[in-house]
Short mmCIF file of C-alpha atoms and ligand atoms in Angstrom, two decimals:
data_model
loop_
_atom_site.label_atom_id
_atom_site.label_comp_id
_atom_site.label_asym_id
_atom_site.label_seq_id
_atom_site.Cartn_x
_atom_site.Cartn_y
_atom_site.Cartn_z
CA UNK A 1 0.00 0.00 0.00
CA UNK A 2 1.41 3.30 -1.08
CA UNK A 3 0.93 6.10 1.42
CA UNK A 4 0.18 9.43 -0.18
CA UNK A 5 -0.54 12.56 1.77
CA UNK A 6 -2.08 15.25 -0.37
CA UNK A 7 -4.67 17.94 -0.05
CA UNK A 8 -8.31 17.19 -0.71
CA UNK A 9 -8.14 19.10 -3.97
CA UNK A 10 -5.19 17.26 -5.42
CA UNK A 11 -6.73 14.09 -4.02
CA UNK A 12 -9.87 14.72 -6.03
CA UNK A 13 -7.72 15.15 -9.13
CA UNK A 14 -5.82 11.92 -8.71
CA UNK A 15 -8.76 9.91 -7.36
CA UNK A 16 -9.70 8.82 -10.86
CA UNK A 17 -6.32 7.19 -11.23
CA UNK A 18 -6.88 5.21 -8.02
CA UNK A 19 -3.84 6.71 -6.31
CA UNK A 20 -5.70 8.69 -3.71
CA UNK A 21 -6.47 6.09 -1.10
CA UNK A 22 -5.03 7.14 2.22
CA UNK A 23 -4.58 10.88 2.19
CA UNK A 24 -4.71 12.27 5.69
CA UNK A 25 -5.59 15.45 7.52
CA UNK A 26 -5.21 16.44 11.15
CA UNK A 27 -7.87 19.18 11.18
CA UNK A 28 -10.65 20.66 9.11
CA UNK A 29 -11.31 24.36 8.68
CA UNK A 30 -14.51 26.30 9.30
CA UNK A 31 -14.53 27.21 5.62
CA UNK A 32 -14.53 23.52 4.67
CA UNK A 33 -17.28 22.70 7.15
CA UNK A 34 -19.41 25.59 5.92
CA UNK A 35 -19.14 24.20 2.41
CA UNK A 36 -19.89 20.68 3.67
CA UNK A 37 -22.85 21.68 5.87
CA UNK A 38 -24.14 24.97 4.43
CA UNK A 39 -27.28 24.86 6.58
CA UNK A 40 -25.18 25.66 9.68
CA UNK A 41 -22.74 28.15 8.16
CA UNK A 42 -24.45 31.01 9.92
CA UNK A 43 -24.40 31.25 13.71
CA UNK A 44 -28.01 32.42 13.63
CA UNK A 45 -29.21 29.40 11.61
CA UNK A 46 -30.08 27.60 14.86
CA UNK A 47 -32.59 30.18 15.99
CA UNK A 48 -35.11 29.20 13.30
CA UNK A 49 -35.20 25.44 14.00
CA UNK A 50 -37.69 23.65 16.24
CA UNK A 51 -34.98 22.61 18.73
CA UNK A 52 -32.73 25.68 19.12
CA UNK A 53 -31.38 24.46 22.46
CA UNK A 54 -29.99 21.32 20.83
CA UNK A 55 -28.70 22.98 17.69
CA UNK A 56 -25.05 23.86 17.05
CA UNK A 57 -23.72 26.03 14.22
CA UNK A 58 -20.57 25.03 12.36
CA UNK A 59 -18.51 27.47 14.40
CA UNK A 60 -19.08 25.19 17.42
CA UNK A 61 -19.06 21.94 15.46
CA UNK A 62 -15.66 22.54 13.87
CA UNK A 63 -13.88 22.83 17.22
CA UNK A 64 -15.55 19.67 18.54
CA UNK A 65 -14.83 17.70 15.37
CA UNK A 66 -11.17 18.75 15.42
CA UNK A 67 -10.97 17.80 19.09
CA UNK A 68 -12.31 14.32 18.21
CA UNK A 69 -9.92 13.93 15.26
CA UNK A 70 -7.02 14.53 17.63
CA UNK A 71 -8.42 12.54 20.56
CA UNK A 72 -9.24 9.40 18.59
CA UNK A 73 -6.44 9.67 16.04
CA UNK A 74 -8.81 9.52 13.09
CA UNK A 75 -6.86 11.26 10.35
CA UNK A 76 -7.71 9.41 7.15
CA UNK A 77 -9.73 11.76 4.98
CA UNK A 78 -12.19 9.04 3.95
CA UNK A 79 -12.98 8.30 7.60
CA UNK A 80 -13.46 11.95 8.52
CA UNK A 81 -15.73 12.57 5.52
CA UNK A 82 -17.75 9.46 6.41
CA UNK A 83 -18.20 10.44 10.07
CA UNK A 84 -19.21 14.02 9.27
CA UNK A 85 -21.69 12.70 6.68
CA UNK A 86 -23.12 10.19 9.14
CA UNK A 87 -23.52 12.83 11.87
CA UNK A 88 -25.09 15.35 9.46
CA UNK A 89 -27.70 12.77 8.44
CA UNK A 90 -28.44 11.55 11.96
CA UNK A 91 -28.66 14.98 13.59
CA UNK A 92 -30.25 16.85 10.67
CA UNK A 93 -27.20 19.10 10.24
CA UNK A 94 -26.51 19.48 13.99
CA UNK A 95 -30.13 20.37 14.75
CA UNK A 96 -30.74 17.45 17.12
CA UNK A 97 -28.68 16.14 19.99
CA UNK A 98 -31.19 13.55 21.22
CA UNK A 99 -33.58 11.21 19.44
CA UNK A 100 -37.00 12.73 18.73
CA UNK A 101 -38.48 10.32 16.22
CA UNK A 102 -39.87 8.32 17.89
CA UNK A 103 -38.11 9.65 21.00
CA UNK A 104 -36.23 6.61 22.26
CA UNK A 105 -34.95 7.10 25.80
CA UNK A 106 -31.19 7.39 26.08
CA UNK A 107 -30.54 7.61 22.33
CA UNK A 108 -28.50 10.58 21.19
CA UNK A 109 -25.34 12.54 20.42
CA UNK A 110 -24.75 13.88 16.91
CA UNK A 111 -24.27 10.30 15.68
CA UNK A 112 -27.58 9.37 17.37
CA UNK A 113 -26.07 6.29 19.01
CA UNK A 114 -28.52 3.76 20.41
CA UNK A 115 -28.68 3.63 24.20
CA UNK A 116 -26.54 0.50 24.60
CA UNK A 117 -23.64 2.36 22.95
CA UNK A 118 -24.42 5.61 24.78
CA UNK A 119 -24.04 3.69 28.03
CA UNK A 120 -20.68 2.23 26.99
CA UNK A 121 -19.50 5.63 25.76
CA UNK A 122 -20.53 7.38 28.98
CA UNK A 123 -18.94 4.62 31.08
CA UNK A 124 -15.69 5.03 29.17
CA UNK A 125 -15.57 8.83 29.61
CA UNK A 126 -17.24 9.30 33.00
CA UNK A 127 -17.13 5.95 34.79
CA UNK A 128 -18.03 7.10 38.28
CA UNK A 129 -20.85 9.44 37.20
CA UNK A 130 -22.36 6.83 34.86
CA UNK A 131 -22.17 4.14 37.50
CA UNK A 132 -23.83 6.42 40.04
CA UNK A 133 -26.70 7.23 37.67
CA UNK A 134 -27.21 3.57 36.76
CA UNK A 135 -27.18 2.45 40.39
CA UNK A 136 -30.63 4.05 40.61
CA UNK A 137 -31.97 1.41 38.23
CA UNK A 138 -32.45 1.05 34.49
CA UNK A 139 -35.39 3.40 34.17
CA UNK A 140 -35.92 5.62 31.15
CA UNK A 141 -34.95 8.55 33.38
CA UNK A 142 -31.67 6.84 34.18
CA UNK A 143 -31.04 6.24 30.47
CA UNK A 144 -31.69 9.90 29.73
CA UNK A 145 -29.42 10.92 32.60
CA UNK A 146 -26.60 8.73 31.30
CA UNK A 147 -27.07 10.29 27.87
CA UNK A 148 -26.93 13.76 29.41
CA UNK A 149 -23.34 13.03 30.47
CA UNK A 150 -22.19 12.94 26.83
CA UNK A 151 -24.21 15.72 25.19
CA UNK A 152 -21.57 18.47 25.45
CA UNK A 153 -20.11 19.45 22.07
CA UNK A 154 -16.81 17.59 22.33
CA UNK A 155 -18.43 14.38 23.50
CA UNK A 156 -21.46 14.62 21.26
CA UNK A 157 -19.47 15.24 18.09
CA UNK A 158 -16.90 12.72 19.36
CA UNK A 159 -19.21 9.73 19.66
CA UNK A 160 -19.01 8.83 15.96
CA UNK A 161 -15.22 8.80 16.28
CA UNK A 162 -15.34 6.71 19.47
CA UNK A 163 -17.66 4.24 17.73
CA UNK A 164 -15.41 3.86 14.68
CA UNK A 165 -12.27 3.30 16.74
CA UNK A 166 -13.80 1.08 19.44
CA UNK A 167 -16.86 -0.61 17.97
CA UNK A 168 -16.03 -0.83 14.28
CA UNK A 169 -12.25 -1.00 14.33
CA UNK A 170 -12.18 -3.16 11.19
CA UNK A 171 -12.99 0.10 9.37
CA UNK A 172 -10.38 2.30 11.03
CA UNK A 173 -6.92 2.91 9.61
CA UNK A 174 -7.28 0.28 6.91
CA UNK A 175 -6.12 0.59 3.32
CA UNK A 176 -9.23 -1.07 1.94
CA UNK A 177 -11.96 0.53 4.08
CA UNK A 178 -13.37 4.07 4.04
CA UNK A 179 -10.98 5.05 1.27
CA UNK A 180 -10.81 8.69 0.33
CA UNK A 181 -13.48 9.64 -2.19
CA UNK A 182 -15.01 6.16 -2.22
CA UNK A 183 -18.83 6.20 -1.97
CA UNK A 184 -19.11 2.40 -1.89
CA UNK A 185 -16.81 2.30 1.14
CA UNK A 186 -19.07 4.82 2.88
CA UNK A 187 -22.13 2.69 2.20
CA UNK A 188 -20.30 -0.41 3.43
CA UNK A 189 -19.52 1.40 6.68
CA UNK A 190 -23.10 2.60 7.21
CA UNK A 191 -24.68 -0.76 6.45
CA UNK A 192 -22.12 -3.19 7.86
CA UNK A 193 -20.00 -1.14 10.25
CA UNK A 194 -22.79 0.82 11.91
CA UNK A 195 -25.70 -1.47 11.04
CA UNK A 196 -27.90 1.46 10.02
CA UNK A 197 -30.41 1.54 7.22
CA UNK A 198 -29.32 2.89 3.85
CA UNK A 199 -31.17 5.79 2.34
CA UNK A 200 -30.12 7.66 -0.80
CA UNK A 201 -30.06 10.98 1.01
CA UNK A 202 -27.04 9.61 2.89
CA UNK A 203 -25.27 9.48 -0.44
CA UNK A 204 -26.11 13.06 -1.40
CA UNK A 205 -24.91 14.30 1.98
CA UNK A 206 -21.69 12.34 1.51
CA UNK A 207 -21.21 13.85 -1.98
CA UNK A 208 -21.42 17.37 -0.57
CA UNK A 209 -19.14 16.64 2.38
CA UNK A 210 -16.67 14.78 0.18
CA UNK A 211 -16.51 17.74 -2.18
CA UNK A 212 -15.81 20.14 0.68
CA UNK A 213 -13.35 18.47 3.06
C1 NAG B 1 -13.04 20.54 23.85
O1 NAG B 1 -11.80 20.09 23.36
C2 NAG B 1 -10.85 21.11 23.18
C3 NAG B 1 -9.65 20.54 22.47
O2 NAG B 1 -9.35 19.26 22.93
C4 NAG B 1 -10.52 21.73 24.53
O3 NAG B 1 -9.59 22.76 24.36
C5 NAG B 1 -11.80 22.27 25.14
O4 NAG B 1 -11.53 22.74 26.42
C6 NAG B 1 -12.87 21.17 25.22
N1 NAG B 1 -14.10 21.76 25.66
C7 NAG B 1 -14.74 21.34 26.74
C8 NAG B 1 -16.00 22.04 27.08
O5 NAG B 1 -14.33 20.41 27.41
#
């Protein structure tokens, strides 16, 4: 496997030749994120949604995403594009931080992890707090309280990265998974790595993000 580190633009140019497989980046810019997720380019975009308290503009998202890139060591461009695309779909462009449809207790973060993963994530970051909350019993309130531990920006935008590295490691840092610019690899990750349903709007989101990052 040849390791090539190039910018996204030159990557796009050589992608057709099959050379652009593992280009890396250690941070994204606000300009890139605004192009990827135009709905949240403006800081005031969150005031017109139905859940303003849960909504984050790109100016907040970019810091949290870059924090997760560094924390989890996810630097392959194809992985970053995939995780941003997944989060944009699941949270409706950072509008939601918890599940509303149908409103499953304990489900949330920008990746909208199911409660079983939220519990593992919270236990890994805040073991004593999570254990204390769960000692009260496995009620829906307890599930929501565990979720509340990981809804801050860094943790909420970080959960997709945590999941990739810890729960779907076969897709992380591999030369033949989540390759840069590869839509089939993205679909493979969504369907087989995450176990989520496919929907063509996931592809259009990925196209926009892939063209921007
Ligand atoms: C989020 O992460 C960044 C970078 O790691 C850090 O500087 C910042 O303090 C964190 N924010 C919170 C609220 O923990």
